[in-house]
PDB file of C-alpha atoms in Angstrom:
ATOM      1  CA  MET A 147      55.979  62.184 -54.039  1.00 39.00           C
ATOM      2  CA  LYS A 148      57.811  62.259 -57.300  1.00 67.00           C
ATOM      3  CA  ASN A 149      56.020  61.840 -60.578  1.00 70.00           C
ATOM      4  CA  TYR A 150      56.662  58.418 -62.069  1.00 68.00           C
ATOM      5  CA  GLY A 151      54.296  58.789 -64.993  1.00 70.00           C
ATOM      6  CA  ASN A 152      51.896  55.916 -65.582  1.00 76.00           C
ATOM      7  CA  PHE A 153      53.909  53.437 -63.524  1.00 79.00           C
ATOM      8  CA  ASP A 154      52.436  51.529 -60.618  1.00 82.00           C
ATOM      9  CA  SER A 155      55.703  51.624 -58.660  1.00 85.00           C
ATOM     10  CA  LYS A 156      58.902  53.595 -58.577  1.00 89.00           C
ATOM     11  CA  PHE A 157      60.844  50.347 -58.911  1.00 91.00           C
ATOM     12  CA  ARG A 158      59.315  49.561 -62.292  1.00 90.00           C
ATOM     13  CA  PHE A 159      59.982  53.159 -63.366  1.00 90.00           C
ATOM     14  CA  VAL A 160      63.656  52.820 -62.413  1.00 91.00           C
ATOM     15  CA  ILE A 161      64.034  49.507 -64.243  1.00 92.00           C
ATOM     16  CA  VAL A 162      62.497  50.818 -67.475  1.00 92.00           C
ATOM     17  CA  ALA A 163      64.453  54.093 -67.282  1.00 92.00           C
ATOM     18  CA  SER A 164      67.730  52.252 -66.689  1.00 94.00           C
ATOM     19  CA  LYS A 165      67.153  49.983 -69.688  1.00 93.00           C
ATOM     20  CA  ARG A 166      66.374  53.031 -71.826  1.00 93.00           C
ATOM     21  CA  ALA A 167      69.514  54.782 -70.523  1.00 94.00           C
ATOM     22  CA  LYS A 168      71.575  51.772 -71.571  1.00 95.00           C
ATOM     23  CA  GLU A 169      70.052  52.006 -75.054  1.00 94.00           C
ATOM     24  CA  LEU A 170      71.007  55.695 -75.205  1.00 93.00           C
ATOM     25  CA  LEU A 171      74.538  54.901 -74.052  1.00 93.00           C
ATOM     26  CA  LYS A 172      74.839  52.328 -76.836  1.00 95.00           C
ATOM     27  CA  GLY A 173      73.950  54.964 -79.418  1.00 92.00           C
ATOM     28  CA  ALA A 174      70.135  55.085 -79.629  1.00 91.00           C
ATOM     29  CA  LYS A 175      68.719  58.490 -80.547  1.00 92.00           C
ATOM     30  CA  PRO A 176      66.809  60.387 -77.857  1.00 92.00           C
ATOM     31  CA  ARG A 177      63.055  60.673 -78.391  1.00 91.00           C
ATOM     32  CA  ILE A 178      62.926  64.164 -76.898  1.00 91.00           C
ATOM     33  CA  LYS A 179      64.930  67.317 -77.407  1.00 90.00           C
ATOM     34  CA  ALA A 180      66.622  68.251 -74.189  1.00 83.00           C
ATOM     35  CA  LYS A 181      69.265  70.696 -73.081  1.00 86.00           C
ATOM     36  CA  MET A 182      70.801  68.065 -70.858  1.00 86.00           C
ATOM     37  CA  LYS A 183      73.374  65.613 -72.127  1.00 88.00           C
ATOM     38  CA  ASN A 184      73.052  63.066 -69.317  1.00 92.00           C
ATOM     39  CA  PRO A 185      71.504  59.904 -70.851  1.00 92.00           C
ATOM     40  CA  ILE A 186      70.056  58.897 -67.474  1.00 92.00           C
ATOM     41  CA  ARG A 187      68.079  62.137 -67.155  1.00 93.00           C
ATOM     42  CA  ILE A 188      66.977  61.924 -70.787  1.00 93.00           C
ATOM     43  CA  ALA A 189      65.809  58.331 -70.261  1.00 93.00           C
ATOM     44  CA  GLN A 190      63.907  59.317 -67.096  1.00 91.00           C
ATOM     45  CA  ASN A 191      62.119  62.112 -68.936  1.00 91.00           C
ATOM     46  CA  GLU A 192      61.273  59.859 -71.881  1.00 90.00           C
ATOM     47  CA  VAL A 193      59.839  57.216 -69.564  1.00 90.00           C
ATOM     48  CA  ARG A 194      57.933  59.794 -67.504  1.00 89.00           C
ATOM     49  CA  LEU A 195      56.358  61.181 -70.696  1.00 89.00           C
ATOM     50  CA  GLY A 196      55.315  57.689 -71.810  1.00 88.00           C
ATOM     51  CA  LEU A 197      57.606  57.611 -74.859  1.00 90.00           C
ATOM     52  CA  VAL A 198      59.173  54.278 -73.891  1.00 89.00           C
ATOM     53  CA  ASP A 199      57.130  51.130 -74.419  1.00 86.00           C
ATOM     54  CA  TYR A 200      57.532  48.256 -72.004  1.00 84.00           C
ATOM     55  CA  GLU A 201      55.870  44.924 -71.327  1.00 83.00           C
ATOM     56  CA  ILE A 202      55.508  43.052 -68.059  1.00 80.00           C
ATOM     57  CA  VAL A 203      56.540  39.472 -68.728  1.00 79.00           C
ATOM     58  CA  ARG A 204      55.094  36.892 -66.371  1.00 76.00           C
ATOM     59  CA  ASP A 205      57.373  34.276 -64.934  1.00 73.00           C
ATOM     60  CA  ARG A 206      56.705  30.764 -66.234  1.00 73.00           C
ATOM     61  CA  ARG A 207      56.571  29.488 -62.676  1.00 70.00           C
ATOM     62  CA  GLU A 208      53.662  31.848 -61.968  1.00 64.00           C
ATOM     63  CA  GLU A 209      51.782  30.446 -64.951  1.00 63.00           C
ATOM     64  CA  ARG A 210      52.291  26.880 -63.763  1.00 65.00           C
ATOM     65  CA  ARG A 211      51.051  27.520 -60.234  1.00 60.00           C
ATOM     66  CA  GLY A 212      47.458  27.311 -61.400  1.00 57.00           C
ATOM     67  CA  GLU A 213      47.964  24.155 -63.406  1.00 59.00           C
ATOM     68  CA  GLU A 214      47.730  20.740 -61.813  1.00 60.00           C
ATOM     69  CA  GLU A 215      50.673  18.471 -62.237  1.00 61.00           C
ATOM     70  CA  ARG A 216      49.616  15.056 -63.419  1.00 65.00           C
ATOM     71  CA  VAL A 217      51.660  11.995 -62.649  1.00 66.00           C
ATOM     72  CA  LEU A 218      51.043   8.471 -63.844  1.00 70.00           C
ATOM     73  CA  LEU A 219      50.808   6.098 -60.903  1.00 71.00           C
ATOM     74  CA  PRO A 220      50.088   2.397 -60.635  1.00 78.00           C
ATOM     75  CA  GLU A 221      46.432   1.721 -59.843  1.00 79.00           C
ATOM     76  CA  ASP A 222      47.084   0.429 -56.332  1.00 81.00           C
ATOM     77  CA  VAL A 223      49.095   3.522 -55.399  1.00 77.00           C
ATOM     78  CA  ALA A 224      46.447   5.825 -56.875  1.00 79.00           C
ATOM     79  CA  ALA A 225      43.747   3.983 -54.920  1.00 82.00           C
ATOM     80  CA  GLU A 226      45.733   4.368 -51.686  1.00 84.00           C
ATOM     81  CA  LEU A 227      46.164   8.079 -52.288  1.00 83.00           C
ATOM     82  CA  GLU A 228      42.454   8.495 -52.944  1.00 87.00           C
ATOM     83  CA  GLU A 229      41.632   6.608 -49.732  1.00 88.00           C
ATOM     84  CA  GLU A 230      44.033   8.793 -47.748  1.00 89.00           C
ATOM     85  CA  GLU A 231      42.493  11.907 -49.247  1.00 89.00           C
ATOM     86  CA  GLU A 232      38.994  10.722 -48.317  1.00 90.00           C
ATOM     87  CA  SER A 233      40.056   9.870 -44.772  1.00 89.00           C
ATOM     88  CA  ASP A 234      41.726  13.284 -44.463  1.00 89.00           C
ATOM     89  CA  LYS A 235      38.495  14.959 -45.561  1.00 90.00           C
ATOM     90  CA  GLU A 236      36.501  12.913 -43.040  1.00 91.00           C
ATOM     91  CA  GLU A 237      38.926  13.770 -40.230  1.00 91.00           C
ATOM     92  CA  LEU A 238      38.744  17.436 -41.142  1.00 90.00           C
ATOM     93  CA  ALA A 239      34.940  17.335 -41.104  1.00 90.00           C
ATOM     94  CA  GLU A 240      34.983  15.625 -37.685  1.00 92.00           C
ATOM     95  CA  GLU A 241      37.394  18.223 -36.308  1.00 91.00           C
ATOM     96  CA  GLU A 242      35.197  21.042 -37.599  1.00 91.00           C
ATOM     97  CA  GLU A 243      32.147  19.458 -35.954  1.00 92.00           C
ATOM     98  CA  GLU A 244      34.018  19.136 -32.663  1.00 91.00           C
ATOM     99  CA  GLU A 245      35.115  22.771 -32.849  1.00 90.00           C
ATOM    100  CA  GLU A 246      31.539  23.872 -33.527  1.00 91.00           C
ATOM    101  CA  GLU A 247      30.309  21.857 -30.537  1.00 91.00           C
ATOM    102  CA  ILE A 248      32.965  23.384 -28.299  1.00 90.00           C
ATOM    103  CA  GLU A 249      32.064  26.879 -29.505  1.00 89.00           C
ATOM    104  CA  ALA A 250      28.370  26.201 -28.864  1.00 89.00           C
ATOM    105  CA  GLU A 251      29.156  24.982 -25.325  1.00 90.00           C
ATOM    106  CA  GLU A 252      31.296  28.057 -24.672  1.00 88.00           C
ATOM    107  CA  ASP A 253      28.504  30.302 -25.944  1.00 86.00           C
ATOM    108  CA  GLU A 254      26.021  28.568 -23.615  1.00 88.00           C
ATOM    109  CA  GLU A 255      28.374  28.997 -20.662  1.00 86.00           C
ATOM    110  CA  LEU A 256      28.796  32.689 -21.458  1.00 85.00           C
ATOM    111  CA  GLU A 257      25.040  33.134 -21.634  1.00 86.00           C
ATOM    112  CA  GLU A 258      24.632  31.422 -18.253  1.00 85.00           C
ATOM    113  CA  ILE A 259      27.292  33.667 -16.726  1.00 84.00           C
ATOM    114  CA  LYS A 260      25.590  36.766 -18.144  1.00 82.00           C
ATOM    115  CA  GLU A 261      22.229  35.622 -16.800  1.00 82.00           C
ATOM    116  CA  GLU A 262      23.743  35.018 -13.362  1.00 80.00           C
ATOM    117  CA  GLU A 263      25.369  38.453 -13.376  1.00 77.00           C
ATOM    118  CA  THR A 264      22.151  40.198 -14.368  1.00 77.00           C
ATOM    119  CA  GLY A 265      20.296  38.230 -11.655  1.00 72.00           C
ATOM    120  CA  GLU A 266      22.830  39.359  -9.024  1.00 65.00           C
ATOM    121  CA  ASP A 267      22.453  42.971 -10.163  1.00 61.00           C
ATOM    122  CA  ASP A 268      18.671  42.703  -9.735  1.00 62.00           C
ATOM    123  CA  ASP A 269      19.098  41.280  -6.214  1.00 61.00           C
ATOM    124  CA  ARG A 270      21.317  44.211  -5.198  1.00 62.00           C
ATOM    125  CA  ASN A 271      18.723  46.762  -6.285  1.00 57.00           C
TER     126      ASN A 271
END
């Protein structure tokens, strides 16, 4: 695997190196002395050596994902929504109880089958 310096991915390395190469092409002075004249190679070496600073900027949408959106609603609509939410929670709780009961019944049936099988094995011996 190639050495990408302190970067967590080769993609980030390429992005930073390409931006630095563009700076060099526009006339920025290299931060290292190199025999090569290719600004892309110079930029890659500078980035690999940690001479190019960069910052990861978070997308505003990512920041908003954690925040709740608040909307002003008339009282009757808000009350309806709260009632629906409560009924949804109750239905979910009922479904979970039913699933637990079904699982318990299945476990009991499996135990009975195992007991029958072990009883048949004892009869054969």
